[in-house]
Coordinates of N, CA, C and O and ligand atoms in Angstrom, one line a residue:
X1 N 0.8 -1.2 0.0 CA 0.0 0.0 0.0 C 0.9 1.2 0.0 O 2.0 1.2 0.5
X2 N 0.3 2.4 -0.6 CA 1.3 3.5 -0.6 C 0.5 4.7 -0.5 O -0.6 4.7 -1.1
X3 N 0.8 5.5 0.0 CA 0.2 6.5 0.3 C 0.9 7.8 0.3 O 2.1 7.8 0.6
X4 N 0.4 9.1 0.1 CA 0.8 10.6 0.0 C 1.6 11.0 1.6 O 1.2 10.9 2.7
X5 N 3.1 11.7 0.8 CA 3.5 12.3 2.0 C 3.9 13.9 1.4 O 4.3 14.4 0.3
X6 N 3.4 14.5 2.9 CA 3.9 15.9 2.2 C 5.3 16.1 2.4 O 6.1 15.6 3.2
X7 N 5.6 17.1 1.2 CA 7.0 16.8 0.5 C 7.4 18.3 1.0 O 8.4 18.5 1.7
X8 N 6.6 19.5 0.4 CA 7.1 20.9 0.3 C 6.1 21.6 0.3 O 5.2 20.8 -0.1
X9 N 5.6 22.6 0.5 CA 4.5 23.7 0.8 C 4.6 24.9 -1.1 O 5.6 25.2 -1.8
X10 N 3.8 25.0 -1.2 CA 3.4 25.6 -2.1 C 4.1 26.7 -2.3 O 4.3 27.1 -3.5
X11 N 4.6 27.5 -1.0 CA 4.7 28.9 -1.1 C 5.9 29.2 -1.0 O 6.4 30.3 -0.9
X12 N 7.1 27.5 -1.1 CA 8.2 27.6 -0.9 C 8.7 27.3 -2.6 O 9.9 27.0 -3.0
X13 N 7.6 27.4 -3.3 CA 7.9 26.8 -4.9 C 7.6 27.9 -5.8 O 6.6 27.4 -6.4
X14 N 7.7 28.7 -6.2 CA 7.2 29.4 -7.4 C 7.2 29.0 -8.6 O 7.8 27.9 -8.8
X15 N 6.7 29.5 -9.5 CA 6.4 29.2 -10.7 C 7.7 29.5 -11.3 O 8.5 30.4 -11.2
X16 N 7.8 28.3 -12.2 CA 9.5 28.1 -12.9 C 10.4 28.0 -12.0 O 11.5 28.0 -12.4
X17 N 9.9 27.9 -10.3 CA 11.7 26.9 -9.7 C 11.3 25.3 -9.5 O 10.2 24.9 -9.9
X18 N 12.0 24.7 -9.2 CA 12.0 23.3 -8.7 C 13.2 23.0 -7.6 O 14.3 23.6 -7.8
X19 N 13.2 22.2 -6.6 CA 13.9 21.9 -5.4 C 13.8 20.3 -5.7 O 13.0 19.7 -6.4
X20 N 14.7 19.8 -5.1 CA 14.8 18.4 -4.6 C 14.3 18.0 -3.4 O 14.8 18.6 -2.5
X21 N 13.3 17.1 -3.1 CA 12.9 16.8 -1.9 C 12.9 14.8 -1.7 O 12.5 14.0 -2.5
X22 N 13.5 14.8 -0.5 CA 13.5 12.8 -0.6 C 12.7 12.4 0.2 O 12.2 13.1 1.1
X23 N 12.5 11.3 0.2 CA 11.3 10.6 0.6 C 11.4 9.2 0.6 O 11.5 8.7 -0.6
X24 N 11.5 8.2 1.7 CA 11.9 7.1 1.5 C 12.9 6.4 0.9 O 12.8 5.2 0.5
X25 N 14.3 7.1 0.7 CA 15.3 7.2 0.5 C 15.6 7.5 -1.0 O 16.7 7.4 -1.5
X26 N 14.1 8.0 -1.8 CA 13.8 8.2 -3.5 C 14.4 10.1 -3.1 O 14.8 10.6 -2.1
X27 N 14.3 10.6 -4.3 CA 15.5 12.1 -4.6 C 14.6 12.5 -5.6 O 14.7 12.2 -6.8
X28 N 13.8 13.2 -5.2 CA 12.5 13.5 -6.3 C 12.8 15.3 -6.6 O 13.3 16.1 -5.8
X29 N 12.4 15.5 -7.7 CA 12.5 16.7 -8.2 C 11.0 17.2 -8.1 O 10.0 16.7 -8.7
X30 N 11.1 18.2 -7.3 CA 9.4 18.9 -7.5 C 9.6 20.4 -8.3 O 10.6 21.0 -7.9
X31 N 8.7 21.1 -9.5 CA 8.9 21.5 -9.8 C 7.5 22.6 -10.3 O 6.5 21.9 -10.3
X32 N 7.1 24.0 -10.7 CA 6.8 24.3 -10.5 C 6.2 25.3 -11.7 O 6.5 26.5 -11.7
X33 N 5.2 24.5 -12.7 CA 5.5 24.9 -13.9 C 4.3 25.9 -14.3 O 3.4 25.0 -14.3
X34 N 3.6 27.0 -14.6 CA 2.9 27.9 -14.8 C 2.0 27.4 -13.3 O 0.9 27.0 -13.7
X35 N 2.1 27.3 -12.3 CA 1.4 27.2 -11.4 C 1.0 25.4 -11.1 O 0.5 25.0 -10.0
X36 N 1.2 24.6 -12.0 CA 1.2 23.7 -12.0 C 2.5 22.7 -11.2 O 3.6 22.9 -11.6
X37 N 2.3 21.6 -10.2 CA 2.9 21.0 -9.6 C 3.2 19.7 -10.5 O 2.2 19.1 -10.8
X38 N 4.4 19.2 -11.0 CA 5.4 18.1 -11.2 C 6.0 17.6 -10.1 O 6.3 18.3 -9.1
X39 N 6.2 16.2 -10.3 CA 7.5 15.3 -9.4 C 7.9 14.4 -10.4 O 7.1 13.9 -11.2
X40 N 9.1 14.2 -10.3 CA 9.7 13.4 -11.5 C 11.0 12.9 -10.7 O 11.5 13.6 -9.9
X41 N 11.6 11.7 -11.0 CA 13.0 11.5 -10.3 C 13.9 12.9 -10.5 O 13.9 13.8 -11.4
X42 N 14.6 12.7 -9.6 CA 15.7 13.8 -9.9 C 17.1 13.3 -10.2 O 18.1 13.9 -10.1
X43 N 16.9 12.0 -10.6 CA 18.2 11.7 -10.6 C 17.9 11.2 -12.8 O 17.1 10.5 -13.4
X44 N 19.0 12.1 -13.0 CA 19.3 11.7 -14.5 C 18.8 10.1 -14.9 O 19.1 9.0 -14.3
X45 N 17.9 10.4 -16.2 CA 17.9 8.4 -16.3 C 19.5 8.4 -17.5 O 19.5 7.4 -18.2
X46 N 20.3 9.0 -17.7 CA 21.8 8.8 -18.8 C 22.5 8.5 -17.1 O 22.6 7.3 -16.9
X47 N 22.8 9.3 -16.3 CA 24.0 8.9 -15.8 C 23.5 9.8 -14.4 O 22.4 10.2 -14.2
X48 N 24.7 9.9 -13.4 CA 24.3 10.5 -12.0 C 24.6 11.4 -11.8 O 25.6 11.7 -11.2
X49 N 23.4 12.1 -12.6 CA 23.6 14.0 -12.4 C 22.2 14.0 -11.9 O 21.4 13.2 -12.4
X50 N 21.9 14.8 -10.9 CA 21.1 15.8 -9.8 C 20.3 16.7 -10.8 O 21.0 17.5 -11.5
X51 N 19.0 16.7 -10.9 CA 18.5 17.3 -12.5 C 17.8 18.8 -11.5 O 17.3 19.8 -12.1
X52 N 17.9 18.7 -10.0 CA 17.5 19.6 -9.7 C 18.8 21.0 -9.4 O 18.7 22.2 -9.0
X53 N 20.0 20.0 -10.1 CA 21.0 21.2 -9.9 C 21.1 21.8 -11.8 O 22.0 22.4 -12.2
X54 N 20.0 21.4 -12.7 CA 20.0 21.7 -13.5 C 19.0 23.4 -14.3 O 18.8 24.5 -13.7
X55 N 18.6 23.1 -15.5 CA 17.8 24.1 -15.7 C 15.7 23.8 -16.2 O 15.3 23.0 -17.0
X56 N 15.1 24.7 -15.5 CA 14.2 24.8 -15.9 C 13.6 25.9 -16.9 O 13.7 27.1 -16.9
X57 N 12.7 24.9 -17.8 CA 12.3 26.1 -19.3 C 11.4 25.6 -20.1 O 11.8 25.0 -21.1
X58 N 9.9 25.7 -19.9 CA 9.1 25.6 -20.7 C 8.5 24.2 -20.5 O 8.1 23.4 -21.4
X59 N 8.4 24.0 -19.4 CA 7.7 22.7 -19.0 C 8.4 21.6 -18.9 O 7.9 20.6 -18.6
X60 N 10.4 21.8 -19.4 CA 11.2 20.5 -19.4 C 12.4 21.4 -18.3 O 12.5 22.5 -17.7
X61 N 13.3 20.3 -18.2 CA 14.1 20.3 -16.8 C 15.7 19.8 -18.0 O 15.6 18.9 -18.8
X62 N 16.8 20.7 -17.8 CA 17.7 20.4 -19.0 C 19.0 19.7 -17.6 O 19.2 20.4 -16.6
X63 N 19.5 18.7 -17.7 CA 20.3 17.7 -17.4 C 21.7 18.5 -17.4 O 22.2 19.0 -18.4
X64 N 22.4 18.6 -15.9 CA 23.2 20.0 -16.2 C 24.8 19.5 -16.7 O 25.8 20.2 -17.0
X65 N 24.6 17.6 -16.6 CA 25.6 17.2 -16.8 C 26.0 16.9 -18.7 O 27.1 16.9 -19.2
X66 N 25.1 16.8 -19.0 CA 25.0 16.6 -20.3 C 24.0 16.9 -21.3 O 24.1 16.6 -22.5
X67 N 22.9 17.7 -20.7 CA 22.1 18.6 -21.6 C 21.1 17.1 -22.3 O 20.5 17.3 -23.3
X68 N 21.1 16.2 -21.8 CA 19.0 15.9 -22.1 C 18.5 16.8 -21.7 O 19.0 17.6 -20.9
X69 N 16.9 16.9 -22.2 CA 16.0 17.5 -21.6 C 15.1 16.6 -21.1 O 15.5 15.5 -21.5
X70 N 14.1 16.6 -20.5 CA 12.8 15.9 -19.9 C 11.9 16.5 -20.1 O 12.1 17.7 -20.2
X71 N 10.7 16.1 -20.1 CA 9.4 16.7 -20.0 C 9.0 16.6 -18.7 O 9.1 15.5 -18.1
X72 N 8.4 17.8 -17.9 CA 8.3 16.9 -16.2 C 7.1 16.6 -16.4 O 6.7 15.5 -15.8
X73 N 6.3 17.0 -17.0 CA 4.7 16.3 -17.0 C 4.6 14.7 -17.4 O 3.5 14.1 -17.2
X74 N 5.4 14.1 -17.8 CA 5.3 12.9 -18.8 C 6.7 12.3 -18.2 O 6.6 11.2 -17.5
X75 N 8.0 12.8 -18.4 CA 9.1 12.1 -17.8 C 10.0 12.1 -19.0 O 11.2 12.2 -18.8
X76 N 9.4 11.9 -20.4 CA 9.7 11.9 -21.5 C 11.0 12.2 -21.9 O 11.2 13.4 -21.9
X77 N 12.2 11.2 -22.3 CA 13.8 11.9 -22.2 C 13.1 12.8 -23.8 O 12.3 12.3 -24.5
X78 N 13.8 14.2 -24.0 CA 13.4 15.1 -25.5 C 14.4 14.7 -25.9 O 14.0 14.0 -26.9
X79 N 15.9 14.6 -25.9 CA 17.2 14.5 -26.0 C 18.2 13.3 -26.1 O 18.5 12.9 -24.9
X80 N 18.7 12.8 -27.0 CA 20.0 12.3 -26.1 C 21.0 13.1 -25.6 O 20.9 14.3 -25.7
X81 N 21.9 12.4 -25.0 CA 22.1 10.8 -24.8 C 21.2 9.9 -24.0 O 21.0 8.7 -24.2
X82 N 20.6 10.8 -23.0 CA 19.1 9.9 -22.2 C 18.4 9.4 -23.3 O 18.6 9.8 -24.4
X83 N 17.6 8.4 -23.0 CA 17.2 7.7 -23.8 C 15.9 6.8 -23.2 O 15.1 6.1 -23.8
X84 N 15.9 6.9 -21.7 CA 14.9 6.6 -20.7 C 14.0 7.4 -19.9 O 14.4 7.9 -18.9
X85 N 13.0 7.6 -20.5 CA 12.0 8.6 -19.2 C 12.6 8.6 -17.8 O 13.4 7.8 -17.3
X86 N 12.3 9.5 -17.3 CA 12.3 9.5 -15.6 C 11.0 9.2 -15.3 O 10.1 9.3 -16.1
X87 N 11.0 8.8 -13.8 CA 10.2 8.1 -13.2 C 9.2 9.3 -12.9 O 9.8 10.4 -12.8
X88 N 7.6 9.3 -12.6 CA 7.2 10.1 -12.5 C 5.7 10.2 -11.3 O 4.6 9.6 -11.5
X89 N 6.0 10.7 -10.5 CA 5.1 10.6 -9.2 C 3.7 11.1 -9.8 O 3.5 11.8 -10.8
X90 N 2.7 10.5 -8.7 CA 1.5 10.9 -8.3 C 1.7 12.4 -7.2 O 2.4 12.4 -6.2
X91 N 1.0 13.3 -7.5 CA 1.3 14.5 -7.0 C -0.1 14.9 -6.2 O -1.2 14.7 -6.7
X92 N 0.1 15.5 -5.2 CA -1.6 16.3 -5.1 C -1.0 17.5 -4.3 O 0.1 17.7 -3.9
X93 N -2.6 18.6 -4.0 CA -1.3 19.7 -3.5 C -3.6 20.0 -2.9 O -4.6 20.2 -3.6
X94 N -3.3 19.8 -1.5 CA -4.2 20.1 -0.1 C -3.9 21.5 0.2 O -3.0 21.6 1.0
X95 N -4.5 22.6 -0.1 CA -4.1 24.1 0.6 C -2.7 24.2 0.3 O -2.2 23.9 -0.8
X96 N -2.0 24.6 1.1 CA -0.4 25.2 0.9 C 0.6 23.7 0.9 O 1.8 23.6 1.0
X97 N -0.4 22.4 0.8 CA 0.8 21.0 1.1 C 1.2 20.7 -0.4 O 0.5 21.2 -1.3
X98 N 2.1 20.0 -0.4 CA 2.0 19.4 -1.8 C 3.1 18.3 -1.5 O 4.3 18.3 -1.3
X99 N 1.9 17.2 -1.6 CA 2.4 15.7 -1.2 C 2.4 14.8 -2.5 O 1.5 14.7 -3.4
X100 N 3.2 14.2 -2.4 CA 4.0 12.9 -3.1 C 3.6 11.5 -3.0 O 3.8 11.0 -1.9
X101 N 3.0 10.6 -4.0 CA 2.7 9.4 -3.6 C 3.7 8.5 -4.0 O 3.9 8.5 -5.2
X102 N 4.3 7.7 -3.0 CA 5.3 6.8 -3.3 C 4.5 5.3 -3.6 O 3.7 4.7 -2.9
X103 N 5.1 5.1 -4.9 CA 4.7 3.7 -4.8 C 5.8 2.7 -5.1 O 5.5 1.5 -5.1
Ligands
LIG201 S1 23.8 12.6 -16.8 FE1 22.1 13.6 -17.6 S2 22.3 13.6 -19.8 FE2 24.1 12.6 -19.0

């Protein structure tokens, strides 16, 4: 069984940042796109680059070690050399919470 944990508050996210937040020892990228909440792994699906030390632009997240891009809505690699989606959470957002479903 898996259930929602709150991850980060709303008001700590603006529109166009994203933070890394972990959760059951997962490294999740939350991100924060025309008001809209994403969670997507944060760990590169090419190699082990930190995608929250990367860039955000236009609904994708650019890989700061080697420039894939992702779609955070979908996970979708745009780019090589990635060539594997990121993994991509169930999201919900209760007043100012915005919780993560691990499954
Ligand atoms: S580690 Fe992200 S594209 Fe290579």
């Amino acid at each position: 069984m898996s259930e929602y944990t709150k991850v980060a508050s709303l008001s700590e996210l603006s529109s166009g940042e994203m933070k890394m937040v972990t959760v059951d020892e997962e490294d999740i990228l939350l991100a924060n796109v025309d008001g809209t909440i994403h969670a997507v792994s944060d760990l590169c699906s090419h190699a082990d680059a930190s995608l929250s030390d990367g860039y955000i632009e236009e609904g994708e997240v650019e890989c700061p070690l080697h420039g894939s891009r992702f779609n955070l809505a979908t996970g979708e690699a745009l780019n090589l050399p990635a060539d594997e989606p990121l993994k991509v959470y169930e999201i919900k957002v209760e007043g100012d919470d915005i919780l993560v479903r691990i499954t």
